[in-house]
mmCIF file of C-alpha atoms in Angstrom:
data_model
loop_
_atom_site.group_PDB
_atom_site.id
_atom_site.type_symbol
_atom_site.label_atom_id
_atom_site.label_comp_id
_atom_site.label_asym_id
_atom_site.label_seq_id
_atom_site.Cartn_x
_atom_site.Cartn_y
_atom_site.Cartn_z
ATOM 1 C CA MET A 1 50.422 182.063 180.388
ATOM 2 C CA CYS A 2 50.542 179.535 183.162
ATOM 3 C CA THR A 3 47.809 181.145 185.108
ATOM 4 C CA THR A 4 48.253 179.186 188.266
ATOM 5 C CA CYS A 5 51.744 180.387 188.995
ATOM 6 C CA GLY A 6 51.981 183.391 186.683
ATOM 7 C CA CYS A 7 55.263 182.049 185.343
ATOM 8 C CA HIS A 8 54.915 183.695 181.933
ATOM 9 C CA THR A 9 56.353 186.740 183.604
ATOM 10 C CA GLY A 10 59.258 184.709 184.943
ATOM 11 C CA LYS A 11 58.622 186.238 188.346
ATOM 12 C CA ALA A 12 57.541 183.291 190.454
ATOM 13 C CA ARG A 13 60.633 181.596 191.808
ATOM 14 C CA ILE A 14 61.555 178.800 194.183
ATOM 15 C CA ASN A 15 64.876 179.264 195.938
ATOM 16 C CA GLY A 16 65.713 181.872 193.321
ATOM 17 C CA LYS A 17 65.054 179.600 190.312
ATOM 18 C CA SER A 18 62.184 179.876 187.851
ATOM 19 C CA ILE A 19 59.576 177.189 188.153
ATOM 20 C CA SER A 20 60.040 174.529 185.482
ATOM 21 C CA HIS A 21 56.834 173.012 184.270
ATOM 22 C CA HIS A 22 58.330 169.727 183.283
ATOM 23 C CA GLN A 23 58.704 168.596 186.841
ATOM 24 C CA HIS A 24 55.010 167.924 187.058
ATOM 25 C CA SER A 25 54.102 164.396 187.865
ATOM 26 C CA ASP A 26 52.092 161.919 185.854
ATOM 27 C CA LYS A 27 48.972 164.048 185.742
ATOM 28 C CA PRO A 28 49.946 167.498 184.556
ATOM 29 C CA MET A 29 47.452 170.323 184.568
ATOM 30 C CA TYR A 30 46.060 171.229 181.223
ATOM 31 C CA TYR A 31 47.551 174.545 180.344
ATOM 32 C CA GLN A 32 47.058 176.038 176.937
ATOM 33 C CA LEU A 33 49.114 178.413 174.922
ATOM 34 C CA VAL A 34 47.459 181.755 174.572
ATOM 35 C CA ASP A 35 49.419 183.017 171.621
ATOM 36 C CA SER A 36 52.858 182.713 170.152
ATOM 37 C CA SER A 37 54.229 185.613 172.161
ATOM 38 C CA ARG A 38 53.484 183.636 175.279
ATOM 39 C CA SER A 39 54.955 180.387 173.985
ATOM 40 C CA HIS A 40 55.588 178.247 176.956
ATOM 41 C CA PRO A 41 56.207 174.521 177.220
ATOM 42 C CA HIS A 42 53.060 173.381 178.937
ATOM 43 C CA ALA A 43 51.521 170.098 177.874
ATOM 44 C CA ALA A 44 48.057 170.449 176.436
ATOM 45 C CA MET A 45 45.559 168.073 177.958
ATOM 46 C CA PRO A 46 41.864 167.762 177.335
ATOM 47 C CA ALA A 47 39.490 169.257 179.854
ATOM 48 C CA ALA A 48 38.447 166.663 182.409
ATOM 49 C CA GLN A 49 34.795 167.429 182.040
ATOM 50 C CA LEU A 50 33.290 167.797 178.622
ATOM 51 C CA PRO A 51 30.883 170.705 178.647
ATOM 52 C CA ASN A 52 27.435 170.156 177.215
ATOM 53 C CA THR A 53 26.751 172.131 174.117
ATOM 54 C CA PHE A 54 23.552 173.875 173.210
ATOM 55 C CA TYR A 55 23.194 175.167 169.668
ATOM 56 C CA PHE A 56 20.923 178.046 168.898
ATOM 57 C CA GLY A 57 18.626 177.537 165.910
ATOM 58 C CA THR A 58 18.622 173.731 165.932
ATOM 59 C CA ASN A 59 14.971 173.489 166.876
ATOM 60 C CA THR A 60 13.107 172.050 163.868
ATOM 61 C CA THR A 61 10.085 174.219 164.502
ATOM 62 C CA ASP A 62 12.250 177.266 164.286
ATOM 63 C CA THR A 63 12.501 179.041 160.976
ATOM 64 C CA HIS A 64 15.935 180.333 161.947
ATOM 65 C CA ASP A 65 18.684 179.016 159.666
ATOM 66 C CA PRO A 66 21.568 177.689 161.767
ATOM 67 C CA ALA A 67 23.960 178.158 158.908
ATOM 68 C CA MET A 68 23.411 181.895 159.141
ATOM 69 C CA ASP A 69 24.344 182.109 162.810
ATOM 70 C CA GLN A 70 27.328 180.282 164.231
ATOM 71 C CA THR A 71 26.672 181.461 167.763
ATOM 72 C CA LYS A 72 26.295 178.692 170.306
ATOM 73 C CA MET A 73 26.016 178.377 174.040
ATOM 74 C CA ILE A 74 28.465 176.232 175.975
ATOM 75 C CA LYS A 75 27.848 175.029 179.495
ATOM 76 C CA ILE A 76 31.001 175.137 181.595
ATOM 77 C CA GLU A 77 29.795 174.845 185.199
ATOM 78 C CA ARG A 78 33.264 174.758 186.691
ATOM 79 C CA ASP A 79 34.759 176.407 189.726
ATOM 80 C CA ILE A 80 37.062 179.242 188.706
ATOM 81 C CA LEU A 81 39.736 177.828 191.018
ATOM 82 C CA VAL A 82 39.341 174.244 189.759
ATOM 83 C CA LYS A 83 42.990 173.963 188.745
ATOM 84 C CA ASN A 84 44.323 175.288 192.013
ATOM 85 C CA ASN A 85 41.983 172.954 193.825
ATOM 86 C CA GLN A 86 43.190 169.950 191.798
ATOM 87 C CA TYR A 87 46.771 170.698 192.853
ATOM 88 C CA ALA A 88 45.635 171.224 196.434
ATOM 89 C CA ALA A 89 43.940 167.812 196.411
ATOM 90 C CA LYS A 90 47.106 166.252 195.038
ATOM 91 C CA ASN A 91 49.238 167.914 197.729
ATOM 92 C CA ARG A 92 46.766 166.834 200.423
ATOM 93 C CA HIS A 93 46.898 163.223 199.236
ATOM 94 C CA TYR A 94 50.674 163.295 199.372
ATOM 95 C CA PHE A 95 50.659 164.728 202.891
ATOM 96 C CA MET A 96 48.077 162.209 204.070
ATOM 97 C CA LYS A 97 49.969 159.287 202.599
ATOM 98 C CA HIS A 98 53.154 160.345 204.372
ATOM 99 C CA GLY A 99 51.620 161.392 207.687
ATOM 100 C CA ILE A 100 52.752 165.002 207.231
ATOM 101 C CA PHE A 101 50.865 167.597 209.280
ATOM 102 C CA VAL A 102 50.718 170.821 207.273
ATOM 103 C CA LEU A 103 49.839 174.269 208.552
ATOM 104 C CA ASN A 104 49.309 177.261 206.271
ATOM 105 C CA MET A 105 50.310 180.320 208.329
ATOM 106 C CA VAL A 106 48.525 183.485 207.246
ATOM 107 C CA SER A 107 48.523 187.047 208.557
ATOM 108 C CA SER A 108 49.188 190.625 207.605
ATOM 109 C CA PRO A 109 52.860 191.572 207.140
ATOM 110 C CA GLY A 110 54.690 192.148 210.404
ATOM 111 C CA SER A 111 52.508 190.053 212.720
ATOM 112 C CA GLY A 112 55.532 187.988 213.712
ATOM 113 C CA LYS A 113 54.919 184.795 211.728
ATOM 114 C CA THR A 114 58.581 184.065 211.081
ATOM 115 C CA SER A 115 59.636 184.791 214.670
ATOM 116 C CA LEU A 116 56.839 182.551 215.871
ATOM 117 C CA LEU A 117 57.951 179.770 213.531
ATOM 118 C CA ILE A 118 61.534 180.053 214.752
ATOM 119 C CA LYS A 119 60.421 179.823 218.372
ATOM 120 C CA THR A 120 58.142 176.868 217.527
ATOM 121 C CA ILE A 121 60.914 175.059 215.664
ATOM 122 C CA GLN A 122 63.332 175.577 218.566
ATOM 123 C CA MET A 123 60.823 174.028 220.960
ATOM 124 C CA LEU A 124 59.854 171.083 218.715
ATOM 125 C CA CYS A 125 62.810 170.194 216.508
ATOM 126 C CA ASP A 126 64.180 167.544 218.870
ATOM 127 C CA LYS A 127 60.761 165.865 219.002
ATOM 128 C CA LEU A 128 59.719 165.622 215.351
ATOM 129 C CA PRO A 129 61.063 166.375 211.871
ATOM 130 C CA ILE A 130 60.108 169.834 210.622
ATOM 131 C CA ALA A 131 60.356 171.611 207.261
ATOM 132 C CA VAL A 132 59.236 175.046 206.126
ATOM 133 C CA ILE A 133 58.042 176.609 202.884
ATOM 134 C CA GLU A 134 58.423 180.388 202.945
ATOM 135 C CA GLY A 135 56.375 182.644 200.691
ATOM 136 C CA ASP A 136 57.330 186.252 200.023
ATOM 137 C CA GLN A 137 57.209 188.507 197.004
ATOM 138 C CA GLN A 138 60.969 189.017 197.107
ATOM 139 C CA THR A 139 64.141 187.990 199.017
ATOM 140 C CA ASP A 140 65.057 184.767 200.765
ATOM 141 C CA HIS A 141 65.537 186.433 204.143
ATOM 142 C CA ASP A 142 62.857 184.386 205.859
ATOM 143 C CA ALA A 143 64.098 181.027 204.536
ATOM 144 C CA ALA A 144 67.617 181.988 205.674
ATOM 145 C CA ARG A 145 66.286 182.771 209.167
ATOM 146 C CA ILE A 146 64.532 179.395 209.286
ATOM 147 C CA ARG A 147 67.561 177.480 207.968
ATOM 148 C CA ALA A 148 69.634 179.013 210.753
ATOM 149 C CA THR A 149 67.572 176.903 213.186
ATOM 150 C CA GLY A 150 68.814 173.777 211.395
ATOM 151 C CA VAL A 151 65.598 172.707 209.643
ATOM 152 C CA PRO A 152 65.224 172.610 205.840
ATOM 153 C CA ALA A 153 63.420 175.576 204.311
ATOM 154 C CA ILE A 154 62.544 176.492 200.767
ATOM 155 C CA GLN A 155 61.749 180.012 199.634
ATOM 156 C CA ILE A 156 59.045 180.749 197.091
ATOM 157 C CA ASN A 157 59.212 184.259 195.684
ATOM 158 C CA THR A 158 55.883 185.108 194.159
ATOM 159 C CA GLY A 159 57.206 188.106 192.229
ATOM 160 C CA LYS A 160 54.212 190.343 191.745
ATOM 161 C CA GLY A 161 51.881 187.697 193.168
ATOM 162 C CA CYS A 162 50.096 188.405 196.415
ATOM 163 C CA HIS A 163 49.569 184.829 197.621
ATOM 164 C CA LEU A 164 50.903 181.291 197.346
ATOM 165 C CA ASN A 165 48.944 178.785 195.313
ATOM 166 C CA ALA A 166 48.796 175.002 195.363
ATOM 167 C CA HIS A 167 50.882 174.701 192.203
ATOM 168 C CA MET A 168 53.822 176.559 193.733
ATOM 169 C CA VAL A 169 53.584 174.410 196.845
ATOM 170 C CA ASN A 170 53.506 171.276 194.685
ATOM 171 C CA HIS A 171 56.837 172.310 193.173
ATOM 172 C CA ALA A 172 58.291 173.203 196.541
ATOM 173 C CA ILE A 173 57.475 169.845 198.143
ATOM 174 C CA GLN A 174 59.253 168.069 195.307
ATOM 175 C CA GLN A 175 62.413 169.950 196.226
ATOM 176 C CA LEU A 176 62.158 169.785 200.005
ATOM 177 C CA PRO A 177 63.502 166.885 201.999
ATOM 178 C CA LEU A 178 60.185 165.903 203.615
ATOM 179 C CA GLU A 179 60.251 163.024 206.061
ATOM 180 C CA ASP A 180 57.289 160.810 206.836
ATOM 181 C CA ASP A 181 55.411 161.831 209.997
ATOM 182 C CA SER A 182 56.860 165.331 209.860
ATOM 183 C CA LEU A 183 55.492 168.795 210.443
ATOM 184 C CA LEU A 184 55.427 171.218 207.506
ATOM 185 C CA PHE A 185 54.818 174.915 207.954
ATOM 186 C CA ILE A 186 53.870 176.979 204.924
ATOM 187 C CA GLU A 187 54.365 180.642 205.715
ATOM 188 C CA ASN A 188 52.143 182.467 203.250
ATOM 189 C CA VAL A 189 52.756 185.930 201.825
ATOM 190 C CA GLY A 190 51.837 188.560 204.421
ATOM 191 C CA ASN A 191 48.354 189.486 203.237
ATOM 192 C CA LEU A 192 45.021 189.142 205.015
ATOM 193 C CA VAL A 193 42.926 189.011 201.838
ATOM 194 C CA CYS A 194 44.129 186.921 198.917
ATOM 195 C CA PRO A 195 45.586 183.799 200.590
ATOM 196 C CA SER A 196 42.165 183.038 202.059
ATOM 197 C CA ALA A 197 40.839 181.973 198.637
ATOM 198 C CA PHE A 198 43.629 179.520 197.787
ATOM 199 C CA ASP A 199 43.681 176.029 199.239
ATOM 200 C CA LEU A 200 47.267 174.739 199.319
ATOM 201 C CA GLY A 201 46.433 171.239 200.551
ATOM 202 C CA GLU A 202 47.084 172.119 204.191
ATOM 203 C CA ALA A 203 45.372 170.541 207.182
ATOM 204 C CA HIS A 204 44.569 173.966 208.629
ATOM 205 C CA LYS A 205 44.991 177.639 207.964
ATOM 206 C CA VAL A 206 46.289 179.338 211.111
ATOM 207 C CA VAL A 207 45.775 183.094 211.232
ATOM 208 C CA VAL A 208 48.185 185.186 213.288
ATOM 209 C CA LEU A 209 46.942 188.523 214.622
ATOM 210 C CA SER A 210 49.310 190.647 216.661
ATOM 211 C CA VAL A 211 48.212 192.992 219.410
ATOM 212 C CA THR A 212 49.983 195.906 217.735
ATOM 213 C CA GLU A 213 47.264 195.752 215.060
ATOM 214 C CA GLY A 214 43.630 196.808 215.479
ATOM 215 C CA GLU A 215 41.140 194.647 217.354
ATOM 216 C CA ASP A 216 38.771 194.925 214.422
ATOM 217 C CA LYS A 217 41.013 193.163 211.874
ATOM 218 C CA PRO A 218 38.663 190.120 211.923
ATOM 219 C CA LEU A 219 35.755 192.354 210.921
ATOM 220 C CA LYS A 220 37.784 194.187 208.292
ATOM 221 C CA TYR A 221 39.161 190.988 206.743
ATOM 222 C CA PRO A 222 36.423 188.433 207.454
ATOM 223 C CA ASP A 223 37.320 185.966 204.700
ATOM 224 C CA MET A 224 40.618 185.071 206.303
ATOM 225 C CA PHE A 225 39.209 184.667 209.795
ATOM 226 C CA HIS A 226 36.390 182.573 208.352
ATOM 227 C CA ALA A 227 38.850 180.340 206.476
ATOM 228 C CA ALA A 228 41.214 179.818 209.432
ATOM 229 C CA ASP A 229 40.809 177.018 211.982
ATOM 230 C CA LEU A 230 42.911 178.644 214.708
ATOM 231 C CA MET A 231 43.782 182.221 215.642
ATOM 232 C CA LEU A 232 47.042 183.030 217.373
ATOM 233 C CA LEU A 233 47.150 186.365 219.161
ATOM 234 C CA ASN A 234 50.833 187.251 219.078
ATOM 235 C CA LYS A 235 53.034 189.840 220.835
ATOM 236 C CA CYS A 236 50.936 189.572 223.998
ATOM 237 C CA ASP A 237 53.966 190.595 226.057
ATOM 238 C CA LEU A 238 53.417 194.117 224.701
ATOM 239 C CA LEU A 239 49.844 194.380 226.054
ATOM 240 C CA PRO A 240 50.811 196.478 229.113
ATOM 241 C CA HIS A 241 52.072 199.174 226.743
ATOM 242 C CA LEU A 242 49.079 199.170 224.408
ATOM 243 C CA THR A 243 45.380 199.928 224.477
ATOM 244 C CA PHE A 244 44.534 196.717 222.597
ATOM 245 C CA ASP A 245 41.340 195.103 223.911
ATOM 246 C CA THR A 246 41.966 191.341 223.802
ATOM 247 C CA ASP A 247 38.414 190.327 224.652
ATOM 248 C CA LEU A 248 37.043 192.555 221.911
ATOM 249 C CA ALA A 249 39.442 191.099 219.314
ATOM 250 C CA ILE A 250 38.394 187.568 220.260
ATOM 251 C CA GLU A 251 34.726 188.548 220.191
ATOM 252 C CA TYR A 252 35.152 189.976 216.689
ATOM 253 C CA ALA A 253 36.976 186.853 215.487
ATOM 254 C CA GLN A 254 34.257 184.625 216.910
ATOM 255 C CA ARG A 255 31.569 186.764 215.326
ATOM 256 C CA ILE A 256 33.092 185.824 211.953
ATOM 257 C CA HIS A 257 33.982 182.261 212.930
ATOM 258 C CA PRO A 258 31.973 181.262 216.008
ATOM 259 C CA GLU A 259 33.954 178.277 217.195
ATOM 260 C CA ILE A 260 37.451 179.451 216.311
ATOM 261 C CA PRO A 261 39.911 178.628 219.095
ATOM 262 C CA VAL A 262 42.270 181.433 220.114
ATOM 263 C CA ILE A 263 45.685 181.081 221.722
ATOM 264 C CA GLN A 264 47.319 184.157 223.234
ATOM 265 C CA LEU A 265 51.081 184.038 223.122
ATOM 266 C CA SER A 266 54.355 185.865 222.685
ATOM 267 C CA ALA A 267 56.839 184.441 220.208
ATOM 268 C CA THR A 268 59.722 186.443 221.681
ATOM 269 C CA GLN A 269 59.016 185.904 225.384
ATOM 270 C CA GLY A 270 57.541 182.409 225.115
ATOM 271 C CA ASN A 271 54.301 183.093 227.029
ATOM 272 C CA GLY A 272 51.452 180.881 225.856
ATOM 273 C CA ILE A 273 53.680 178.887 223.510
ATOM 274 C CA SER A 274 52.957 175.606 225.278
ATOM 275 C CA ALA A 275 49.246 175.757 224.337
ATOM 276 C CA TRP A 276 50.260 176.279 220.702
ATOM 277 C CA LEU A 277 52.715 173.383 220.834
ATOM 278 C CA ASP A 278 50.049 171.134 222.348
ATOM 279 C CA TRP A 279 47.648 172.071 219.555
ATOM 280 C CA ILE A 280 50.311 171.175 216.959
ATOM 281 C CA LYS A 281 51.177 167.883 218.668
ATOM 282 C CA THR A 282 47.512 166.842 218.717
ATOM 283 C CA GLY A 283 47.126 167.572 214.988
ATOM 284 C CA HIS A 284 50.421 165.899 214.156
ATOM 285 C CA HIS A 285 49.434 162.801 216.131
ATOM 286 C CA SER A 286 46.148 162.601 214.180
ATOM 287 C CA ALA A 287 47.989 162.906 210.850
ATOM 288 C CA VAL A 288 50.339 160.074 211.803
ATOM 289 C CA LEU A 289 47.466 157.873 213.001
ATOM 290 C CA LYS A 290 45.584 158.511 209.772
ATOM 291 C CA LYS A 291 48.581 157.416 207.721
ATOM 292 C CA GLN A 292 49.001 154.272 209.829
ATOM 293 C CA SER A 293 45.318 153.506 209.471
ATOM 294 C CA LEU A 294 45.566 153.843 205.696
ATOM 295 C CA LEU A 295 48.598 151.543 205.646
ATOM 296 C CA HIS A 296 46.951 149.064 207.970
ATOM 297 C CA ASN A 297 43.852 148.873 205.808
ATOM 298 C CA ASN A 298 45.901 148.775 202.622
ATOM 299 C CA ILE A 299 44.179 151.861 201.320
ATOM 300 C CA THR A 300 46.159 153.538 198.613
ATOM 301 C CA LEU A 301 45.543 157.097 197.676
ATOM 302 C CA ASP A 302 47.185 156.940 194.273
ATOM 303 C CA MET B 1 44.420 191.880 193.900
ATOM 304 C CA HIS B 2 44.103 188.116 193.561
ATOM 305 C CA GLU B 3 41.360 188.967 191.066
ATOM 306 C CA ILE B 4 44.101 188.914 188.409
ATOM 307 C CA SER B 5 44.717 185.241 189.269
ATOM 308 C CA LEU B 6 41.001 184.591 189.062
ATOM 309 C CA ALA B 7 40.772 186.337 185.670
ATOM 310 C CA GLU B 8 43.698 184.260 184.394
ATOM 311 C CA ASN B 9 42.036 181.079 185.650
ATOM 312 C CA ILE B 10 38.848 182.037 183.806
ATOM 313 C CA LEU B 11 40.783 182.592 180.588
ATOM 314 C CA GLN B 12 42.462 179.219 180.995
ATOM 315 C CA LEU B 13 39.112 177.444 181.367
ATOM 316 C CA ILE B 14 37.843 179.287 178.285
ATOM 317 C CA GLU B 15 40.875 178.191 176.285
ATOM 318 C CA ASP B 16 40.494 174.598 177.453
ATOM 319 C CA ALA B 17 36.890 174.667 176.276
ATOM 320 C CA SER B 18 37.889 176.205 172.934
ATOM 321 C CA LEU B 19 40.012 173.153 172.125
ATOM 322 C CA GLU B 20 37.150 170.845 172.993
ATOM 323 C CA GLN B 21 34.446 172.792 171.248
ATOM 324 C CA SER B 22 36.341 174.371 168.342
ATOM 325 C CA PHE B 23 35.170 177.930 168.661
ATOM 326 C CA THR B 24 37.249 180.934 167.774
ATOM 327 C CA GLN B 25 35.595 183.784 169.529
ATOM 328 C CA VAL B 26 33.883 184.275 172.842
ATOM 329 C CA LYS B 27 31.027 186.750 172.891
ATOM 330 C CA THR B 28 29.759 186.494 176.446
ATOM 331 C CA VAL B 29 30.900 184.745 179.605
ATOM 332 C CA TRP B 30 28.478 184.199 182.492
ATOM 333 C CA LEU B 31 30.001 183.852 185.930
ATOM 334 C CA GLU B 32 28.245 182.953 189.129
ATOM 335 C CA ILE B 33 29.856 184.764 192.041
ATOM 336 C CA GLY B 34 28.654 184.222 195.566
ATOM 337 C CA GLN B 35 27.960 187.264 197.666
ATOM 338 C CA LEU B 36 30.294 185.868 200.327
ATOM 339 C CA ALA B 37 33.096 184.897 197.916
ATOM 340 C CA CYS B 38 36.357 186.756 198.312
ATOM 341 C CA VAL B 39 36.028 188.595 194.997
ATOM 342 C CA GLU B 40 35.754 192.269 194.179
ATOM 343 C CA GLN B 41 33.598 192.279 191.051
ATOM 344 C CA GLU B 42 34.836 195.539 189.548
ATOM 345 C CA SER B 43 38.408 194.445 190.051
ATOM 346 C CA LEU B 44 37.638 191.117 188.375
ATOM 347 C CA ARG B 45 36.049 192.920 185.395
ATOM 348 C CA PHE B 46 39.099 195.150 185.073
ATOM 349 C CA TYR B 47 41.583 192.264 185.151
ATOM 350 C CA PHE B 48 39.421 190.148 182.835
ATOM 351 C CA ASN B 49 39.752 192.894 180.223
ATOM 352 C CA VAL B 50 43.504 193.040 180.799
ATOM 353 C CA VAL B 51 44.254 189.305 180.639
ATOM 354 C CA THR B 52 41.969 188.564 177.672
ATOM 355 C CA GLN B 53 43.692 191.020 175.355
ATOM 356 C CA ASP B 54 44.955 189.213 172.241
ATOM 357 C CA SER B 55 43.039 186.091 173.223
ATOM 358 C CA ILE B 56 39.871 184.472 171.862
ATOM 359 C CA ALA B 57 38.008 186.226 174.665
ATOM 360 C CA GLN B 58 39.225 189.685 173.693
ATOM 361 C CA GLN B 59 35.754 190.863 172.713
ATOM 362 C CA ALA B 60 33.960 188.975 175.439
ATOM 363 C CA ARG B 61 31.369 190.617 177.624
ATOM 364 C CA LEU B 62 31.484 189.523 181.246
ATOM 365 C CA GLU B 63 28.113 188.905 182.874
ATOM 366 C CA ILE B 64 28.194 188.328 186.607
ATOM 367 C CA ILE B 65 25.267 186.583 188.246
ATOM 368 C CA GLU B 66 25.392 187.264 191.954
ATOM 369 C CA ILE B 67 24.400 184.305 194.120
ATOM 370 C CA ALA B 68 22.870 185.348 197.410
ATOM 371 C CA GLY B 69 24.581 184.274 200.617
ATOM 372 C CA GLN B 70 22.514 181.778 202.563
ATOM 373 C CA ALA B 71 23.135 180.163 205.924
ATOM 374 C CA ILE B 72 21.507 177.959 208.534
ATOM 375 C CA CYS B 73 21.398 179.336 212.054
ATOM 376 C CA ASN B 74 23.015 176.858 214.445
ATOM 377 C CA GLN B 75 20.640 177.933 217.196
ATOM 378 C CA CYS B 76 17.165 178.192 215.667
ATOM 379 C CA ASN B 77 17.918 176.074 212.558
ATOM 380 C CA ARG B 78 16.256 178.526 210.208
ATOM 381 C CA GLU B 79 17.584 179.256 206.761
ATOM 382 C CA ILE B 80 18.476 182.911 206.400
ATOM 383 C CA PHE B 81 20.039 185.213 203.829
ATOM 384 C CA VAL B 82 23.368 186.801 204.774
ATOM 385 C CA ALA B 83 25.379 189.413 202.903
ATOM 386 C CA SER B 84 28.512 189.058 205.043
ATOM 387 C CA TYR B 85 30.191 186.670 207.452
ATOM 388 C CA TYR B 86 29.578 188.858 210.486
ATOM 389 C CA GLU B 87 25.822 189.016 210.310
ATOM 390 C CA ALA B 88 23.701 187.585 213.109
ATOM 391 C CA CYS B 89 20.514 185.576 212.665
ATOM 392 C CA PRO B 90 17.629 188.068 212.283
ATOM 393 C CA HIS B 91 15.319 185.689 214.173
ATOM 394 C CA CYS B 92 17.296 184.830 217.298
ATOM 395 C CA GLY B 93 20.376 187.091 217.180
ATOM 396 C CA ASN B 94 22.801 184.174 217.200
ATOM 397 C CA SER B 95 25.984 184.726 215.185
ATOM 398 C CA ALA B 96 26.917 181.051 214.800
ATOM 399 C CA LEU B 97 25.799 180.431 211.229
ATOM 400 C CA GLN B 98 26.652 177.721 208.780
ATOM 401 C CA VAL B 99 26.987 179.056 205.253
ATOM 402 C CA ILE B 100 25.216 176.836 202.725
ATOM 403 C CA GLN B 101 25.289 178.990 199.606
ATOM 404 C CA GLY B 102 27.005 182.048 198.180
ATOM 405 C CA ASN B 103 30.675 181.474 198.945
ATOM 406 C CA GLY B 104 31.669 180.008 195.577
ATOM 407 C CA MET B 105 32.687 181.355 192.200
ATOM 408 C CA ARG B 106 32.385 179.538 188.920
ATOM 409 C CA ILE B 107 32.015 179.883 185.184
ATOM 410 C CA LYS B 108 28.474 178.968 184.291
ATOM 411 C CA GLU B 109 28.327 179.186 180.511
ATOM 412 C CA MET B 110 29.543 181.028 177.450
ATOM 413 C CA GLU B 111 28.167 182.318 174.171
ATOM 414 C CA VAL B 112 30.717 181.572 171.479
ATOM 415 C CA GLU B 113 31.098 181.439 167.714
#
C-alpha cells in the first residue's frame, strides 16, 4: 500500500483520476510492496537513515548462544510522519523558489471556506495570480465553484481519507498552472481534527470558525487552533440573530494559541474582508521578496 | 480517524527497515507518543492491528511510551508539565506557553527476528 495517499484502494483521486506514482520527481519516496495482493508500482529505495542494530547475546561474557536466538533489537528513531514531512519540505522548497504564498484553509464542514475563497478571489484576482487546490472526500463541486470565478482549480478527492497530505498536494501542483509570485489556496477536507497533523508545505494554516458553531470549538479541537497561524471568524453578519459570544470564542482560541490573530468577517456580505485581504497581501509580499532575495544571492534550493 | 494513516506510515517504516536489516518477523514495536500529539492511542492500536494483517508485523505487539508534555511559561520562564494545550501555568496563571516536549510521535525501536 502507498500509505501516504492510500492509493492501494484506488480511492484518492485528483480531478477524478487515480494518482499515478510514476509522476514523482527525481527523488521518489521509498515505498515498499507489502505483499503480492497489493502489488503496486512503487520504486523501492533504501531508507535514508540506517538504523543502528543491537544484537542480543553478542556479549562475550554472556553464556547465551546467539545462534539459538535470532531476536535482535533495531533502533529506528524516526518520526511516524517522516514521509509526509519529506514531501511537505519538497513542496515548501518549490513554493519558496517560485515566490508562491500558500495558505492551507482548515475548518469543520460548513464553515463557509469555499464561499470565503470565492469572495477573496473576486477581490484579488485582478491584482495577483491565484490558484486553488480543493480537498473533499467526494465530488468536484467545490473546484467547479472556484473555476467559475476564472482561476484554475484542481480537485483532490480523498476517497475514505479524512485529510489532505503532502504527497497529494505534490501531485496536484504538478498538474496546476502555477505562476511565479502567485497565491495558492489549499482548501482542506472539512475536519477540525486530522488535517492539523499533516504539514502540506504551506506558509500558514488558516482556521475558519463560523459563528453558527459553538464558541468552545477551540477548546474542543485544540490541535487545530494550536497549529493555525490565523483564525477567521466567519458569518459575522448573522451575529444579531444568534447568541454566539464573540469575545468568548476569541478568548478560547487565545487560550490554546495565545498570540493567534483573529479577523471577524462575513464572506457573503463582505464585512471585515479588507483586513483579511491585507493579511494575505503582506504574506504574499514577503514570499515574493524571499524569492527575489534567493535569486539575488544566487541561492539555489535544489 | 487519521490514526489509520499513522498506522500505515508505521508499517511502511517497518518494511523499509526490514529490507535494510533482513528480518522476517517483528515481535514488538516501541512508539514514543507525546501527550500533546494529535493521536488517540486506542484508535492507533486498533488500526495497527488492521493494517499489519498479512505483513511481517502481523504478530507484532505495540508498546506505546507516553512522553509527557512540557512547556516554558512565557511570563515566568519556568518549565512546567502540561497535559493539554489549554492549561495555564500553575505558578503564575499565564496561558501563553511554549511547548518544548510531548507533541511528537515516532518509532523508537523494534524487536525483530
